[in-house]
PDB file of C-alpha atoms and ligand atoms in Angstrom:
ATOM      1  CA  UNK L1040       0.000   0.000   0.000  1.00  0.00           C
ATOM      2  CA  UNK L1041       1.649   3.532  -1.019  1.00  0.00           C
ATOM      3  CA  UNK L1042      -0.898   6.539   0.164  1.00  0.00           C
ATOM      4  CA  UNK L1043       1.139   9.208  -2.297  1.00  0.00           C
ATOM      5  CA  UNK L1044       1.674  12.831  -1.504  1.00  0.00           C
ATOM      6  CA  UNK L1045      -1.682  14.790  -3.669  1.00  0.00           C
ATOM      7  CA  UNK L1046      -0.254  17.785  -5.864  1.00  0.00           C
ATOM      8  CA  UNK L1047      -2.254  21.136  -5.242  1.00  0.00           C
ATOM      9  CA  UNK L1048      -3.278  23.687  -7.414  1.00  0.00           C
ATOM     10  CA  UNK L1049      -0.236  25.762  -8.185  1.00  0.00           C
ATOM     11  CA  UNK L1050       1.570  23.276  -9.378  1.00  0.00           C
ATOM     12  CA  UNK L1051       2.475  23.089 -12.353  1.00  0.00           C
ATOM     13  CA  UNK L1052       2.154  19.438 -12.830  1.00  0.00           C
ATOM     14  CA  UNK L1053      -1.050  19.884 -12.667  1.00  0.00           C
ATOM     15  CA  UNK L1054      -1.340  21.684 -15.547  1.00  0.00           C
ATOM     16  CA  UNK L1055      -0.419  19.603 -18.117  1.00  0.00           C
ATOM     17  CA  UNK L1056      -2.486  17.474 -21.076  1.00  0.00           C
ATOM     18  CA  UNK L1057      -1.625  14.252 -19.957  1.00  0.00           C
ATOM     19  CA  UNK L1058      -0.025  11.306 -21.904  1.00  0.00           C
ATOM     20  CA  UNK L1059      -2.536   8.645 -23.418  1.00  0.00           C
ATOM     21  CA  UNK L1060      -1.293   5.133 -22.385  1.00  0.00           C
ATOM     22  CA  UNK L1061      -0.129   3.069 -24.814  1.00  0.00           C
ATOM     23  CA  UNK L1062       0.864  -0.385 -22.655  1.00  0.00           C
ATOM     24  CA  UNK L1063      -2.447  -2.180 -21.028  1.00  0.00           C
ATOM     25  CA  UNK L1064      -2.426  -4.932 -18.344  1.00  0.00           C
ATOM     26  CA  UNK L1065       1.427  -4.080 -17.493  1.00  0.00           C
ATOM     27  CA  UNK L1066       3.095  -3.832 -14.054  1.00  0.00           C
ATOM     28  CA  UNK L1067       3.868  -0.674 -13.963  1.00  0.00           C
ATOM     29  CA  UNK L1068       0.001   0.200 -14.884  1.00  0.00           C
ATOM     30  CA  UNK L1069      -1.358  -1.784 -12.390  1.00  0.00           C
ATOM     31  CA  UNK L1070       1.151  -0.514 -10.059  1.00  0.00           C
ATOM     32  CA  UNK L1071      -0.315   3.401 -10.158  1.00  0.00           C
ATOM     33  CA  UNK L1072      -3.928   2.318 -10.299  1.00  0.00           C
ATOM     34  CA  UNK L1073      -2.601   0.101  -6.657  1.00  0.00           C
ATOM     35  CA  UNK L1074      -1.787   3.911  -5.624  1.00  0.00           C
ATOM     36  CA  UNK L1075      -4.230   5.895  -6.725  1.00  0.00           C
ATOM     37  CA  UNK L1076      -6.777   3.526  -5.320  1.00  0.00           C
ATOM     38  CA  UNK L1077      -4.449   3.912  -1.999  1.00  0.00           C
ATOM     39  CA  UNK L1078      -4.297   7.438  -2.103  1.00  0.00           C
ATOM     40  CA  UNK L1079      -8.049   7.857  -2.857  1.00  0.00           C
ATOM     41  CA  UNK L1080      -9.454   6.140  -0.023  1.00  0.00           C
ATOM     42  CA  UNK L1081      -7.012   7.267   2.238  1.00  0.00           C
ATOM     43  CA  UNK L1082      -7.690  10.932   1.509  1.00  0.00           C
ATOM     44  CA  UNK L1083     -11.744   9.743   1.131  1.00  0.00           C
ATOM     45  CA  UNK L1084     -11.920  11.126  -2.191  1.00  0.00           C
ATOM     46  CA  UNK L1085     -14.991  10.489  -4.728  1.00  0.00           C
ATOM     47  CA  UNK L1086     -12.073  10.290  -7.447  1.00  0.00           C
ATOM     48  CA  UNK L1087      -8.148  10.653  -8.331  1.00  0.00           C
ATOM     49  CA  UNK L1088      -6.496  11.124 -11.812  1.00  0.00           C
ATOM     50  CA  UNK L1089      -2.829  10.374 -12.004  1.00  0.00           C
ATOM     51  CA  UNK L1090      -1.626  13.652 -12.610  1.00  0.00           C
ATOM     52  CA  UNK L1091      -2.199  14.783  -8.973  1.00  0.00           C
ATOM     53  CA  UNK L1092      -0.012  12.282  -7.901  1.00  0.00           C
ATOM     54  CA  UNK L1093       2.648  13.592 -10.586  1.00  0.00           C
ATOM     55  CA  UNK L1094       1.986  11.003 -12.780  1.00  0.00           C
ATOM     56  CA  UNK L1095       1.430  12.376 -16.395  1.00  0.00           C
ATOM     57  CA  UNK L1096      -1.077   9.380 -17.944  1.00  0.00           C
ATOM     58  CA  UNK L1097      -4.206   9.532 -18.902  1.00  0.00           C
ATOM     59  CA  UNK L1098      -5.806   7.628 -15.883  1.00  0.00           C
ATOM     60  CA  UNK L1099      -8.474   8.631 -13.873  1.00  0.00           C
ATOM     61  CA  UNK L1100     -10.421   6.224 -10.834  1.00  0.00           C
ATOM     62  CA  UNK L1101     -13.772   7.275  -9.782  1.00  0.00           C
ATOM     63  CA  UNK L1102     -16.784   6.061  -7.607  1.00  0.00           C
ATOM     64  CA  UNK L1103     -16.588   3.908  -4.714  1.00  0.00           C
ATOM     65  CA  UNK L1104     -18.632   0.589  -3.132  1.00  0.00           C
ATOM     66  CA  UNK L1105     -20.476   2.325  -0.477  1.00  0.00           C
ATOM     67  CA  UNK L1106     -21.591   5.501   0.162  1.00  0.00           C
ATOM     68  CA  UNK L1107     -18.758   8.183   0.695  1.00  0.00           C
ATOM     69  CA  UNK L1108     -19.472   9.885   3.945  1.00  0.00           C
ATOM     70  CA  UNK L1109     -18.484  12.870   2.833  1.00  0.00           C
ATOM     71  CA  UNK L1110     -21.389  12.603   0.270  1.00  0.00           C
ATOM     72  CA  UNK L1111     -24.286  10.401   1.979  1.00  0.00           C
ATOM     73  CA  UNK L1112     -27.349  11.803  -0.188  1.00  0.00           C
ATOM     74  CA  UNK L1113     -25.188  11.617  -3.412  1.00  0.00           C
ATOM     75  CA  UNK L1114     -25.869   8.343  -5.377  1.00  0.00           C
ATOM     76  CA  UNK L1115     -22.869   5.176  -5.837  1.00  0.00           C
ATOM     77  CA  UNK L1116     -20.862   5.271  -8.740  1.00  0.00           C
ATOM     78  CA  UNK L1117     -19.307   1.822  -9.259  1.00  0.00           C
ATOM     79  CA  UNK L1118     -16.284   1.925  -8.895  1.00  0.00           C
ATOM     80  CA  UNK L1119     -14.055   2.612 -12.413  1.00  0.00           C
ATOM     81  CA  UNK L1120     -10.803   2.708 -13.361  1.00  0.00           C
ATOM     82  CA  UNK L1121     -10.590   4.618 -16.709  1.00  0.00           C
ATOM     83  CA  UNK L1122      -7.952   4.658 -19.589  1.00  0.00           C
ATOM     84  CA  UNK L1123      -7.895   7.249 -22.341  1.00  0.00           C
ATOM     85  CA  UNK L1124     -11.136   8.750 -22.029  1.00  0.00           C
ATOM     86  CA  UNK L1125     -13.009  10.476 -24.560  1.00  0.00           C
ATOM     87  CA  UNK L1126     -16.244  12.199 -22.936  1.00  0.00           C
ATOM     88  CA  UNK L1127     -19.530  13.262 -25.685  1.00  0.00           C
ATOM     89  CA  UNK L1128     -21.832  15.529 -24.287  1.00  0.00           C
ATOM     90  CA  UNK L1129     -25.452  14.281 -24.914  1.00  0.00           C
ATOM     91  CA  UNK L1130     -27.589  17.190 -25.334  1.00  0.00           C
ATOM     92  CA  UNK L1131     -27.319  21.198 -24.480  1.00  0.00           C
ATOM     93  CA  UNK L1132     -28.607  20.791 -20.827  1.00  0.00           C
ATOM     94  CA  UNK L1133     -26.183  21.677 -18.171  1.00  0.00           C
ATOM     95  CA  UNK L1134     -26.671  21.988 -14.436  1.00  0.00           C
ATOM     96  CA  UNK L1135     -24.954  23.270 -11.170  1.00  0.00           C
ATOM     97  CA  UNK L1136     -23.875  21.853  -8.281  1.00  0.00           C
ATOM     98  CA  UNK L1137     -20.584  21.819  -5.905  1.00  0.00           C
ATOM     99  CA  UNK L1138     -17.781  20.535  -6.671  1.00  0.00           C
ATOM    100  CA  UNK L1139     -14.016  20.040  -4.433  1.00  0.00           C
ATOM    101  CA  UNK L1140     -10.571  18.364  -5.149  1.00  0.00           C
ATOM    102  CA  UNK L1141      -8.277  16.905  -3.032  1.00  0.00           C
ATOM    103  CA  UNK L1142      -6.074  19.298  -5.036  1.00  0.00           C
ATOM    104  CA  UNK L1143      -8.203  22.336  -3.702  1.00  0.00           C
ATOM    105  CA  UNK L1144      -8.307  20.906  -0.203  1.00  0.00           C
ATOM    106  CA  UNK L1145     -10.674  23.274   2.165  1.00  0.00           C
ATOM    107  CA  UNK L1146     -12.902  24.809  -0.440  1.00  0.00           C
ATOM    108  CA  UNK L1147     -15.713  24.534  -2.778  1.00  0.00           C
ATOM    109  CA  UNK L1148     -17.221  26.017  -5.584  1.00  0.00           C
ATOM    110  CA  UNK L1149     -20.671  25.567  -7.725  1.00  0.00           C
ATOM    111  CA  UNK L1150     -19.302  24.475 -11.025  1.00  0.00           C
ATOM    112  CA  UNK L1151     -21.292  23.891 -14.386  1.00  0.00           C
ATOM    113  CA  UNK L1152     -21.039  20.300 -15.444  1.00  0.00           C
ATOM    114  CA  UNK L1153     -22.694  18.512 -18.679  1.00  0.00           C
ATOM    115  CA  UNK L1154     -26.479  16.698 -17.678  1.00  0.00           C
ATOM    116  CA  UNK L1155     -26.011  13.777 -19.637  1.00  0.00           C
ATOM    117  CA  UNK L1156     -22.462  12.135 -21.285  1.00  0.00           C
ATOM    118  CA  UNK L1157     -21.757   9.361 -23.050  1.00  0.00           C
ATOM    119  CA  UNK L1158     -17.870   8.196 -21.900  1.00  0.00           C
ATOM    120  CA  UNK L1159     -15.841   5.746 -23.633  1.00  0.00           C
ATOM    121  CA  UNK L1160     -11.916   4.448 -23.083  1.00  0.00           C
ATOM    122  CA  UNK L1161     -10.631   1.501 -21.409  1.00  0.00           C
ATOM    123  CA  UNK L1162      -9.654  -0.302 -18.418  1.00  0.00           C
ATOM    124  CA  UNK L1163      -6.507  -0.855 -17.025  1.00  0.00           C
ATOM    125  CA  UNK L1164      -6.687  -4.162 -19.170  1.00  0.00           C
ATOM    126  CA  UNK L1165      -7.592  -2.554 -22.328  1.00  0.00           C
ATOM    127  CA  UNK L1166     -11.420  -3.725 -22.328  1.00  0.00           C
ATOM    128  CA  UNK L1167     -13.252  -1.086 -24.004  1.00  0.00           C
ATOM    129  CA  UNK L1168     -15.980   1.374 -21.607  1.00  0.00           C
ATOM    130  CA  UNK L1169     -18.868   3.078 -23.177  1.00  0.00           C
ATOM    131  CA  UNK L1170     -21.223   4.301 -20.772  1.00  0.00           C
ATOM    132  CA  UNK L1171     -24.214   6.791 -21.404  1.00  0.00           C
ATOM    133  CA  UNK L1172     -24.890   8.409 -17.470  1.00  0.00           C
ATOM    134  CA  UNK L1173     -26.386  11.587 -15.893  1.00  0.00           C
ATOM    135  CA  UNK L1174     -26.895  13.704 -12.604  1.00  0.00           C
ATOM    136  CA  UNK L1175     -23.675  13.213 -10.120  1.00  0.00           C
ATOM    137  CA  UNK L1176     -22.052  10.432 -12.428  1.00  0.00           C
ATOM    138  CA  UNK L1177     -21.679  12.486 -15.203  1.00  0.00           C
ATOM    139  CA  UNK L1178     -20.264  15.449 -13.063  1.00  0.00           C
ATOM    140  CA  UNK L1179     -17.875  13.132 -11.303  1.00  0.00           C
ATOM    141  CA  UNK L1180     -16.434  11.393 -14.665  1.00  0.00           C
ATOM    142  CA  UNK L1181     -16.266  15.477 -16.315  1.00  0.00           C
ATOM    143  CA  UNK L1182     -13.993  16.305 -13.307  1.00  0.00           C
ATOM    144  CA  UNK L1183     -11.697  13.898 -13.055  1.00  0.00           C
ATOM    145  CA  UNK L1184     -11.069  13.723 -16.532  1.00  0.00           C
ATOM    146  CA  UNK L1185     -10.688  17.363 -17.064  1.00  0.00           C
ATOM    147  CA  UNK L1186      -7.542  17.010 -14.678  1.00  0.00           C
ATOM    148  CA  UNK L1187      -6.107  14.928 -17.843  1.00  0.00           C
ATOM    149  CA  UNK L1188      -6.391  17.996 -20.005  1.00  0.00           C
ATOM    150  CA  UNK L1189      -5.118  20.480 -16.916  1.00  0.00           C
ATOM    151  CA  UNK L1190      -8.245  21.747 -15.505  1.00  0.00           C
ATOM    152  CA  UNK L1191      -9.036  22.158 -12.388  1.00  0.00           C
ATOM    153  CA  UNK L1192     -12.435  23.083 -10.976  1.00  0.00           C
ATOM    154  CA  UNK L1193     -11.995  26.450  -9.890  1.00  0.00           C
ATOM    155  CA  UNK L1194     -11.007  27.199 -14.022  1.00  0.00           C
ATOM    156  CA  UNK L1195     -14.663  25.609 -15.321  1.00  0.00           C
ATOM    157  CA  UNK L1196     -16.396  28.120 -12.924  1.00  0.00           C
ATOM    158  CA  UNK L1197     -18.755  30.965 -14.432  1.00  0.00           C
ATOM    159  CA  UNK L1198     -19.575  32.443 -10.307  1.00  0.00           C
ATOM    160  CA  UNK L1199     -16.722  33.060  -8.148  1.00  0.00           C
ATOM    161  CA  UNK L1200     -19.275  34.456  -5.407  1.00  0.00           C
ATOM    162  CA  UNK L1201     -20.032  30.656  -5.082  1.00  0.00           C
ATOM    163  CA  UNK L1202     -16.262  29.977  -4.413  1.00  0.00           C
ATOM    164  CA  UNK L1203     -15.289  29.525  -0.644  1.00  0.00           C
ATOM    165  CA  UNK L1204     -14.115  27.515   2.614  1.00  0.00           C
ATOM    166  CA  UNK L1205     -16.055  24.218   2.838  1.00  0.00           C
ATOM    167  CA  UNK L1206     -15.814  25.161   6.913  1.00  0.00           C
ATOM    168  CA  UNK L1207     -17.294  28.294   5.863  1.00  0.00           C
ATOM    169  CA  UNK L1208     -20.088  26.908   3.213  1.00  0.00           C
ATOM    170  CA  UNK L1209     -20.342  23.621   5.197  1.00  0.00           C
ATOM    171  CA  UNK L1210     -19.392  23.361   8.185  1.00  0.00           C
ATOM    172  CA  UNK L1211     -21.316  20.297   9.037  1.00  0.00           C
ATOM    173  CA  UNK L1212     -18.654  18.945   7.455  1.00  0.00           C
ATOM    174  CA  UNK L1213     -15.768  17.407   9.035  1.00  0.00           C
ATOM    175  CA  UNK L1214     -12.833  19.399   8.628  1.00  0.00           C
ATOM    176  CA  UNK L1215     -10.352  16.445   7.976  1.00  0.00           C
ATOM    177  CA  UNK L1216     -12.257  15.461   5.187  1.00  0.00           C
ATOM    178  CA  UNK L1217     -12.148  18.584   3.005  1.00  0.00           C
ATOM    179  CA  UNK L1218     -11.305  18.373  -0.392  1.00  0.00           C
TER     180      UNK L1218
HETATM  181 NI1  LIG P 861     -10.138  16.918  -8.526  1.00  0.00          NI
END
């Protein structure tokens, strides 16, 4: 088990398009999904992408088994590790919600996210993915993968008066688990 040190915005790591993979099913593959899944659950994240652990490859892991405590009304994502995405907006329809980032740790922000996508790539054995989702799945898969093309949340935001401390905004929330 390796829990790896996150990146945070400033970085410049973080800024980068990241590399498409181009070996499946090797060691050293399954070796950063081992610590990304690590670092994820250790941090109780919703989601990772390699880059914030410095690793420049297009690999993103999302969702979880049970509900995350952080989000307890929010519905499970099944847990995904995902390869060279492509997302396809389906439709016009956008909506708002909150959004953090264990890269952003202590605040949150109402960010505009797709309604509906259809995502397709691979997983870390090169089987193909193509799923057509909505609502908090769709949000979750837009903002992990926009970390491969060096976005953070903060830069998709259209209202920075709905930008702010999570102990300010939140502060039912625990204050160890703030991203
Ligand atoms: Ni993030």
């Amino acid at each position: 088990m390796t829990v790896r040190d996150i990146l945070k915005m400033g970085d410049a790591r973080l800024l980068r398009v990241a590399q498409p993979v181009t070996a499946f099913d090797s060691d050293a593959l399954h070796l950063l999904i081992t610590d990304l899944l690590d670092t994820m659950r250790a941090a109780n994240g919703a989601g990772l992408a390699a880059p914030q652990i410095g690793v420049d490859l297009q690999v993103v892991i999302f969702g979880s088994h049970a509900r995350n405590p952080r989000y307890p009304d929010r519905p499970v994502v099944p847990p995904t590790v995902l390869v060279n995405p492509v997302i396809t907006p389906l439709g016009e329809a956008t909506e708002d919600d909150w959004e953090g980032c264990l890269s952003v740790p202590g605040m949150r922000g109402v960010v505009p996210r797709w309604s509906r996508i259809r995502y397709t790539g691979f997983d870390q054995y090169g089987d193909p993915i193509d799923r057509t989702v909505e609502g908090f799945h769709a949000r979750v898969v837009q903002h992990e993968c926009d970390h491969l093309w060096g976005k953070l949340y903060p830069m998709r935001m259209t209202d920075m008066a709905q930008f702010g401390f999570t102990e300010v905004l939140f502060p039912d929330i625990a204050a160890d688990e703030d991203d």
